[in-house]
Amino acid sequence: DVKVTQSSRYLVKRTGEKVFLECVQDMDHENMFWYRQDPGLGLRLIYFSYDVKMKEKGDIPEGYSVSREKKERFSLILESASTNQTSMYLCASSSPTGVRNSPLHFGNGTRLTVT
Amino acid sequence: QKEVEQNSGPLSVPEGAIASLNCTYSDRGSQSFFWYRQYSGKSPELIMSIYSNGDKEDGRFTAQLNKASQYVSLLIRDSQPSDSATYLCAVYNAGNMLTFGGGTRLMVKP
């Protein structure tokens, strides 16, 4: 079974703090993703990566950055946390697209509260 | 028009009934389709994938795909209270980008 592990289940940070959300997968997947999920807005893609040291902006990258130094690890960084970044953050991974597209496998999520 | 649309619900069914969840998509070139279940406060969990027209069965779950009409559905037979959750439809478009629908909340009443 694919295991995607997010370092924190709950996190409370203050406005202006730099926040690191860590994600590790154990299936040697090339593709990794960061989403946020808010009531009424669904899942929104922040950043994704198809390879080490590679990153692509998703639909809502503003206020975020990412780091992928190793294949198994994809970090989301909030440079200066703001209250509107209070949300559930979901990391996911998938194997590369072959004959068929692969599904995403999600971590347990990090509920971040910025006060 | 949203790329992937689902009725937000809630869809309420009695225990033991068949729950029918629907999803429509806009890109005719879409090839891969997935259903996820998400319990409140938890992350989405993959329950079904379907790639070809027709039905695909897995236990109490059946996914149905009709590419000509651009819809995919999920049937849950013998619904149980533990099936109460939000069900997300996810579709890869022709450009290999995955888009999620907003989800349908299912409530199974004992």
PDB file of C-alpha atoms in Angstrom:
ATOM      1  CA  ASP A   1       0.000   0.000   0.000  1.00  0.00           C
ATOM      2  CA  VAL A   2       1.108   3.514  -0.770  1.00  0.00           C
ATOM      3  CA  LYS A   3       1.945   5.512   2.302  1.00  0.00           C
ATOM      4  CA  VAL A   4       2.023   9.288   2.218  1.00  0.00           C
ATOM      5  CA  THR A   5       2.979  10.786   5.545  1.00  0.00           C
ATOM      6  CA  GLN A   6       2.467  14.380   6.555  1.00  0.00           C
ATOM      7  CA  SER A   7       4.577  15.491   9.480  1.00  0.00           C
ATOM      8  CA  SER A   8       1.852  17.191  11.508  1.00  0.00           C
ATOM      9  CA  ARG A   9      -1.850  16.480  11.895  1.00  0.00           C
ATOM     10  CA  TYR A  10      -2.624  19.810  13.568  1.00  0.00           C
ATOM     11  CA  LEU A  11      -0.570  22.980  13.569  1.00  0.00           C
ATOM     12  CA  VAL A  12      -1.182  26.405  15.101  1.00  0.00           C
ATOM     13  CA  LYS A  13       1.002  29.283  13.981  1.00  0.00           C
ATOM     14  CA  ARG A  14       1.019  33.026  14.391  1.00  0.00           C
ATOM     15  CA  THR A  15       0.606  35.576  11.627  1.00  0.00           C
ATOM     16  CA  GLY A  16       3.942  36.334   9.988  1.00  0.00           C
ATOM     17  CA  GLU A  17       5.633  33.084  10.976  1.00  0.00           C
ATOM     18  CA  LYS A  18       7.415  30.964   8.408  1.00  0.00           C
ATOM     19  CA  VAL A  19       5.711  27.583   8.256  1.00  0.00           C
ATOM     20  CA  PHE A  20       7.023  24.310   6.872  1.00  0.00           C
ATOM     21  CA  LEU A  21       4.699  21.439   6.007  1.00  0.00           C
ATOM     22  CA  GLU A  22       6.518  18.213   5.273  1.00  0.00           C
ATOM     23  CA  CYS A  23       5.365  15.276   3.209  1.00  0.00           C
ATOM     24  CA  VAL A  24       7.091  11.958   2.593  1.00  0.00           C
ATOM     25  CA  GLN A  25       5.968   9.080   0.378  1.00  0.00           C
ATOM     26  CA  ASP A  26       7.377   5.570   0.383  1.00  0.00           C
ATOM     27  CA  MET A  27       6.379   4.324  -3.077  1.00  0.00           C
ATOM     28  CA  ASP A  28       9.101   5.903  -5.187  1.00  0.00           C
ATOM     29  CA  HIS A  29       6.486   8.064  -6.912  1.00  0.00           C
ATOM     30  CA  GLU A  30       7.746  10.731  -9.276  1.00  0.00           C
ATOM     31  CA  ASN A  31       4.736  13.013  -8.887  1.00  0.00           C
ATOM     32  CA  MET A  32       3.872  14.906  -5.732  1.00  0.00           C
ATOM     33  CA  PHE A  33       1.215  17.510  -5.068  1.00  0.00           C
ATOM     34  CA  TRP A  34       0.071  20.008  -2.456  1.00  0.00           C
ATOM     35  CA  TYR A  35      -3.603  20.944  -2.169  1.00  0.00           C
ATOM     36  CA  ARG A  36      -5.595  22.978   0.254  1.00  0.00           C
ATOM     37  CA  GLN A  37      -9.215  22.237   1.017  1.00  0.00           C
ATOM     38  CA  ASP A  38     -11.715  24.726   2.339  1.00  0.00           C
ATOM     39  CA  PRO A  39     -15.477  24.369   2.885  1.00  0.00           C
ATOM     40  CA  GLY A  40     -17.380  25.311  -0.252  1.00  0.00           C
ATOM     41  CA  LEU A  41     -14.200  25.696  -2.314  1.00  0.00           C
ATOM     42  CA  GLY A  42     -13.198  22.076  -2.708  1.00  0.00           C
ATOM     43  CA  LEU A  43      -9.664  20.915  -3.386  1.00  0.00           C
ATOM     44  CA  ARG A  44      -7.381  23.551  -4.862  1.00  0.00           C
ATOM     45  CA  LEU A  45      -3.940  22.746  -6.243  1.00  0.00           C
ATOM     46  CA  ILE A  46      -1.132  24.883  -4.828  1.00  0.00           C
ATOM     47  CA  TYR A  47       2.027  23.371  -6.340  1.00  0.00           C
ATOM     48  CA  PHE A  48       3.117  20.110  -7.858  1.00  0.00           C
ATOM     49  CA  SER A  49       6.336  18.410  -8.849  1.00  0.00           C
ATOM     50  CA  TYR A  50       7.091  15.749 -11.429  1.00  0.00           C
ATOM     51  CA  ASP A  51      10.719  15.252 -10.468  1.00  0.00           C
ATOM     52  CA  VAL A  52      13.407  16.138  -7.957  1.00  0.00           C
ATOM     53  CA  LYS A  53      14.209  19.855  -7.934  1.00  0.00           C
ATOM     54  CA  MET A  54      11.329  20.478 -10.292  1.00  0.00           C
ATOM     55  CA  LYS A  55       8.193  22.411  -9.357  1.00  0.00           C
ATOM     56  CA  GLU A  56       5.171  23.794 -11.121  1.00  0.00           C
ATOM     57  CA  LYS A  57       2.601  26.309  -9.927  1.00  0.00           C
ATOM     58  CA  GLY A  58      -0.910  25.114  -9.476  1.00  0.00           C
ATOM     59  CA  ASP A  59      -4.056  27.205  -9.321  1.00  0.00           C
ATOM     60  CA  ILE A  60      -3.305  29.141  -6.118  1.00  0.00           C
ATOM     61  CA  PRO A  61       0.482  29.426  -5.593  1.00  0.00           C
ATOM     62  CA  GLU A  62       0.477  32.935  -4.147  1.00  0.00           C
ATOM     63  CA  GLY A  63       1.936  33.064  -0.644  1.00  0.00           C
ATOM     64  CA  TYR A  64       3.450  29.577  -0.924  1.00  0.00           C
ATOM     65  CA  SER A  65       6.657  27.994  -2.123  1.00  0.00           C
ATOM     66  CA  VAL A  66       7.828  24.392  -2.298  1.00  0.00           C
ATOM     67  CA  SER A  67      10.991  22.370  -2.111  1.00  0.00           C
ATOM     68  CA  ARG A  68      11.764  18.957  -3.554  1.00  0.00           C
ATOM     69  CA  GLU A  69      15.357  18.056  -2.775  1.00  0.00           C
ATOM     70  CA  LYS A  70      14.714  14.315  -2.614  1.00  0.00           C
ATOM     71  CA  LYS A  71      12.310  12.163  -4.581  1.00  0.00           C
ATOM     72  CA  GLU A  72      10.377  11.005  -1.535  1.00  0.00           C
ATOM     73  CA  ARG A  73       9.983  14.396   0.133  1.00  0.00           C
ATOM     74  CA  PHE A  74       7.952  17.435  -0.912  1.00  0.00           C
ATOM     75  CA  SER A  75       7.765  20.424   1.402  1.00  0.00           C
ATOM     76  CA  LEU A  76       5.291  23.282   1.364  1.00  0.00           C
ATOM     77  CA  ILE A  77       6.493  26.587   2.754  1.00  0.00           C
ATOM     78  CA  LEU A  78       4.389  29.506   3.870  1.00  0.00           C
ATOM     79  CA  GLU A  79       6.893  32.357   3.825  1.00  0.00           C
ATOM     80  CA  SER A  80       4.822  34.621   6.066  1.00  0.00           C
ATOM     81  CA  ALA A  81       1.683  32.956   7.337  1.00  0.00           C
ATOM     82  CA  SER A  82      -1.554  34.877   7.160  1.00  0.00           C
ATOM     83  CA  THR A  83      -4.976  34.145   8.615  1.00  0.00           C
ATOM     84  CA  ASN A  84      -6.405  33.433   5.158  1.00  0.00           C
ATOM     85  CA  GLN A  85      -4.023  30.481   4.937  1.00  0.00           C
ATOM     86  CA  THR A  86      -5.905  28.719   7.729  1.00  0.00           C
ATOM     87  CA  SER A  87      -6.980  25.530   5.995  1.00  0.00           C
ATOM     88  CA  MET A  88      -6.609  21.773   5.621  1.00  0.00           C
ATOM     89  CA  TYR A  89      -3.465  21.020   3.616  1.00  0.00           C
ATOM     90  CA  LEU A  90      -3.262  17.751   1.731  1.00  0.00           C
ATOM     91  CA  CYS A  91      -0.193  16.194   0.195  1.00  0.00           C
ATOM     92  CA  ALA A  92      -0.567  13.540  -2.502  1.00  0.00           C
ATOM     93  CA  SER A  93       1.636  11.438  -4.730  1.00  0.00           C
ATOM     94  CA  SER A  94       1.213   9.384  -7.888  1.00  0.00           C
ATOM     95  CA  SER A  95       3.274   7.303 -10.246  1.00  0.00           C
ATOM     96  CA  PRO A  96       4.090   8.731 -13.673  1.00  0.00           C
ATOM     97  CA  THR A  97       1.484   8.682 -16.402  1.00  0.00           C
ATOM     98  CA  GLY A  98       1.854   5.586 -18.509  1.00  0.00           C
ATOM     99  CA  VAL A  99      -0.774   3.979 -20.670  1.00  0.00           C
ATOM    100  CA  ARG A 100      -3.277   5.062 -18.057  1.00  0.00           C
ATOM    101  CA  ASN A 101      -3.267   8.003 -15.688  1.00  0.00           C
ATOM    102  CA  SER A 102      -2.494   7.063 -12.127  1.00  0.00           C
ATOM    103  CA  PRO A 103      -4.684   8.061  -9.200  1.00  0.00           C
ATOM    104  CA  LEU A 104      -3.456  10.328  -6.442  1.00  0.00           C
ATOM    105  CA  HIS A 105      -2.796   8.889  -3.009  1.00  0.00           C
ATOM    106  CA  PHE A 106      -3.290  11.361  -0.192  1.00  0.00           C
ATOM    107  CA  GLY A 107      -1.629  11.838   3.159  1.00  0.00           C
ATOM    108  CA  ASN A 108      -3.701  12.293   6.310  1.00  0.00           C
ATOM    109  CA  GLY A 109      -3.708  16.058   5.990  1.00  0.00           C
ATOM    110  CA  THR A 110      -2.474  18.909   8.156  1.00  0.00           C
ATOM    111  CA  ARG A 111      -5.030  21.238   9.652  1.00  0.00           C
ATOM    112  CA  LEU A 112      -3.250  24.563   9.936  1.00  0.00           C
ATOM    113  CA  THR A 113      -4.637  27.411  11.981  1.00  0.00           C
ATOM    114  CA  VAL A 114      -3.011  30.828  11.692  1.00  0.00           C
ATOM    115  CA  THR A 115      -3.907  33.231  14.512  1.00  0.00           C
TER     116      THR A 115
ATOM    117  CA  GLN B   1     -18.938  25.804 -16.838  1.00  0.00           C
ATOM    118  CA  LYS B   2     -16.892  23.889 -14.282  1.00  0.00           C
ATOM    119  CA  GLU B   3     -14.694  21.128 -15.661  1.00  0.00           C
ATOM    120  CA  VAL B   4     -16.065  18.525 -13.256  1.00  0.00           C
ATOM    121  CA  GLU B   5     -19.481  18.965 -11.700  1.00  0.00           C
ATOM    122  CA  GLN B   6     -21.218  17.152  -8.883  1.00  0.00           C
ATOM    123  CA  ASN B   7     -24.393  17.882  -6.998  1.00  0.00           C
ATOM    124  CA  SER B   8     -23.253  18.980  -3.552  1.00  0.00           C
ATOM    125  CA  GLY B   9     -26.172  17.246  -1.823  1.00  0.00           C
ATOM    126  CA  PRO B  10     -26.760  16.140   0.777  1.00  0.00           C
ATOM    127  CA  LEU B  11     -28.080  12.961  -0.780  1.00  0.00           C
ATOM    128  CA  SER B  12     -30.057  11.120   1.851  1.00  0.00           C
ATOM    129  CA  VAL B  13     -30.837   7.410   1.476  1.00  0.00           C
ATOM    130  CA  PRO B  14     -32.158   4.844   3.936  1.00  0.00           C
ATOM    131  CA  GLU B  15     -29.934   2.041   5.143  1.00  0.00           C
ATOM    132  CA  GLY B  16     -29.935  -0.857   2.696  1.00  0.00           C
ATOM    133  CA  ALA B  17     -30.897   1.252  -0.316  1.00  0.00           C
ATOM    134  CA  ILE B  18     -28.831   1.985  -3.416  1.00  0.00           C
ATOM    135  CA  ALA B  19     -27.066   5.353  -3.407  1.00  0.00           C
ATOM    136  CA  SER B  20     -26.436   6.848  -6.825  1.00  0.00           C
ATOM    137  CA  LEU B  21     -23.819   9.575  -7.149  1.00  0.00           C
ATOM    138  CA  ASN B  22     -23.288  11.407 -10.414  1.00  0.00           C
ATOM    139  CA  CYS B  23     -20.515  13.437 -11.981  1.00  0.00           C
ATOM    140  CA  THR B  24     -20.323  15.225 -15.327  1.00  0.00           C
ATOM    141  CA  TYR B  25     -17.211  16.539 -17.029  1.00  0.00           C
ATOM    142  CA  SER B  26     -16.598  18.982 -19.820  1.00  0.00           C
ATOM    143  CA  ASP B  27     -13.450  17.727 -21.628  1.00  0.00           C
ATOM    144  CA  ARG B  28     -14.393  15.126 -24.241  1.00  0.00           C
ATOM    145  CA  GLY B  29     -10.784  13.942 -24.331  1.00  0.00           C
ATOM    146  CA  SER B  30     -10.821  12.799 -20.704  1.00  0.00           C
ATOM    147  CA  GLN B  31      -9.647   9.222 -20.273  1.00  0.00           C
ATOM    148  CA  SER B  32      -9.253   8.419 -16.604  1.00  0.00           C
ATOM    149  CA  PHE B  33     -11.828   8.733 -13.839  1.00  0.00           C
ATOM    150  CA  PHE B  34     -11.671   8.162 -10.108  1.00  0.00           C
ATOM    151  CA  TRP B  35     -13.976   8.172  -7.121  1.00  0.00           C
ATOM    152  CA  TYR B  36     -12.723   9.147  -3.689  1.00  0.00           C
ATOM    153  CA  ARG B  37     -14.485   8.916  -0.344  1.00  0.00           C
ATOM    154  CA  GLN B  38     -13.771  11.547   2.272  1.00  0.00           C
ATOM    155  CA  TYR B  39     -14.993  11.318   5.837  1.00  0.00           C
ATOM    156  CA  SER B  40     -15.415  14.550   7.733  1.00  0.00           C
ATOM    157  CA  GLY B  41     -12.040  15.880   8.873  1.00  0.00           C
ATOM    158  CA  LYS B  42     -10.141  13.158   7.024  1.00  0.00           C
ATOM    159  CA  SER B  43      -8.275  13.003   3.734  1.00  0.00           C
ATOM    160  CA  PRO B  44      -9.720  11.576   0.480  1.00  0.00           C
ATOM    161  CA  GLU B  45      -9.412   7.831   0.038  1.00  0.00           C
ATOM    162  CA  LEU B  46      -9.423   6.223  -3.406  1.00  0.00           C
ATOM    163  CA  ILE B  47     -12.283   3.748  -3.809  1.00  0.00           C
ATOM    164  CA  MET B  48     -12.702   3.229  -7.566  1.00  0.00           C
ATOM    165  CA  SER B  49     -11.010   3.922 -10.858  1.00  0.00           C
ATOM    166  CA  ILE B  50     -12.548   3.478 -14.288  1.00  0.00           C
ATOM    167  CA  TYR B  51     -11.047   3.975 -17.712  1.00  0.00           C
ATOM    168  CA  SER B  52     -13.440   2.316 -20.202  1.00  0.00           C
ATOM    169  CA  ASN B  53     -17.102   2.791 -21.008  1.00  0.00           C
ATOM    170  CA  GLY B  54     -19.431   0.560 -19.065  1.00  0.00           C
ATOM    171  CA  ASP B  55     -19.598  -0.722 -15.532  1.00  0.00           C
ATOM    172  CA  LYS B  56     -16.869  -1.711 -13.115  1.00  0.00           C
ATOM    173  CA  GLU B  57     -17.827  -3.486  -9.913  1.00  0.00           C
ATOM    174  CA  ASP B  58     -15.880  -3.790  -6.679  1.00  0.00           C
ATOM    175  CA  GLY B  59     -17.823  -5.235  -3.786  1.00  0.00           C
ATOM    176  CA  ARG B  60     -20.792  -2.994  -3.042  1.00  0.00           C
ATOM    177  CA  PHE B  61     -19.453  -0.273  -5.345  1.00  0.00           C
ATOM    178  CA  THR B  62     -20.100   0.031  -9.072  1.00  0.00           C
ATOM    179  CA  ALA B  63     -18.603   2.771 -11.202  1.00  0.00           C
ATOM    180  CA  GLN B  64     -20.311   3.553 -14.495  1.00  0.00           C
ATOM    181  CA  LEU B  65     -18.741   5.513 -17.325  1.00  0.00           C
ATOM    182  CA  ASN B  66     -20.421   6.954 -20.405  1.00  0.00           C
ATOM    183  CA  LYS B  67     -17.918   8.961 -22.431  1.00  0.00           C
ATOM    184  CA  ALA B  68     -20.444   9.894 -25.131  1.00  0.00           C
ATOM    185  CA  SER B  69     -22.623  11.607 -22.529  1.00  0.00           C
ATOM    186  CA  GLN B  70     -19.626  12.728 -20.464  1.00  0.00           C
ATOM    187  CA  TYR B  71     -20.733  11.386 -17.156  1.00  0.00           C
ATOM    188  CA  VAL B  72     -19.437   8.980 -14.591  1.00  0.00           C
ATOM    189  CA  SER B  73     -21.448   7.640 -11.690  1.00  0.00           C
ATOM    190  CA  LEU B  74     -20.938   5.642  -8.542  1.00  0.00           C
ATOM    191  CA  LEU B  75     -23.534   3.238  -7.202  1.00  0.00           C
ATOM    192  CA  ILE B  76     -23.341   1.999  -3.637  1.00  0.00           C
ATOM    193  CA  ARG B  77     -25.507  -1.047  -3.014  1.00  0.00           C
ATOM    194  CA  ASP B  78     -26.842  -1.980   0.415  1.00  0.00           C
ATOM    195  CA  SER B  79     -25.843   1.431   1.765  1.00  0.00           C
ATOM    196  CA  GLN B  80     -24.643   1.486   5.358  1.00  0.00           C
ATOM    197  CA  PRO B  81     -24.426   4.377   7.844  1.00  0.00           C
ATOM    198  CA  SER B  82     -20.640   3.975   7.591  1.00  0.00           C
ATOM    199  CA  ASP B  83     -20.921   5.018   3.926  1.00  0.00           C
ATOM    200  CA  SER B  84     -21.966   8.490   5.049  1.00  0.00           C
ATOM    201  CA  ALA B  85     -19.226  10.723   3.681  1.00  0.00           C
ATOM    202  CA  THR B  86     -18.439  13.127   0.871  1.00  0.00           C
ATOM    203  CA  TYR B  87     -17.690  11.458  -2.454  1.00  0.00           C
ATOM    204  CA  LEU B  88     -15.315  13.222  -4.819  1.00  0.00           C
ATOM    205  CA  CYS B  89     -15.172  12.612  -8.541  1.00  0.00           C
ATOM    206  CA  ALA B  90     -11.767  13.203 -10.165  1.00  0.00           C
ATOM    207  CA  VAL B  91     -11.087  13.347 -13.897  1.00  0.00           C
ATOM    208  CA  TYR B  92      -7.893  13.552 -15.920  1.00  0.00           C
ATOM    209  CA  ASN B  93      -8.462  15.793 -18.916  1.00  0.00           C
ATOM    210  CA  ALA B  94      -6.827  15.406 -22.323  1.00  0.00           C
ATOM    211  CA  GLY B  95      -3.908  17.495 -21.082  1.00  0.00           C
ATOM    212  CA  ASN B  96      -3.251  15.024 -18.242  1.00  0.00           C
ATOM    213  CA  MET B  97      -4.342  17.468 -15.558  1.00  0.00           C
ATOM    214  CA  LEU B  98      -6.457  16.063 -12.748  1.00  0.00           C
ATOM    215  CA  THR B  99      -9.526  18.023 -11.734  1.00  0.00           C
ATOM    216  CA  PHE B 100     -11.730  17.263  -8.742  1.00  0.00           C
ATOM    217  CA  GLY B 101     -15.420  17.904  -8.500  1.00  0.00           C
ATOM    218  CA  GLY B 102     -16.771  19.687  -5.473  1.00  0.00           C
ATOM    219  CA  GLY B 103     -18.061  16.474  -3.959  1.00  0.00           C
ATOM    220  CA  THR B 104     -21.471  15.060  -3.034  1.00  0.00           C
ATOM    221  CA  ARG B 105     -22.311  14.580   0.619  1.00  0.00           C
ATOM    222  CA  LEU B 106     -24.045  11.263   1.216  1.00  0.00           C
ATOM    223  CA  MET B 107     -26.081  10.577   4.334  1.00  0.00           C
ATOM    224  CA  VAL B 108     -27.261   7.034   5.016  1.00  0.00           C
ATOM    225  CA  LYS B 109     -29.975   6.977   7.643  1.00  0.00           C
ATOM    226  CA  PRO B 110     -30.437   3.907   9.859  1.00  0.00           C
TER     227      PRO B 110
END
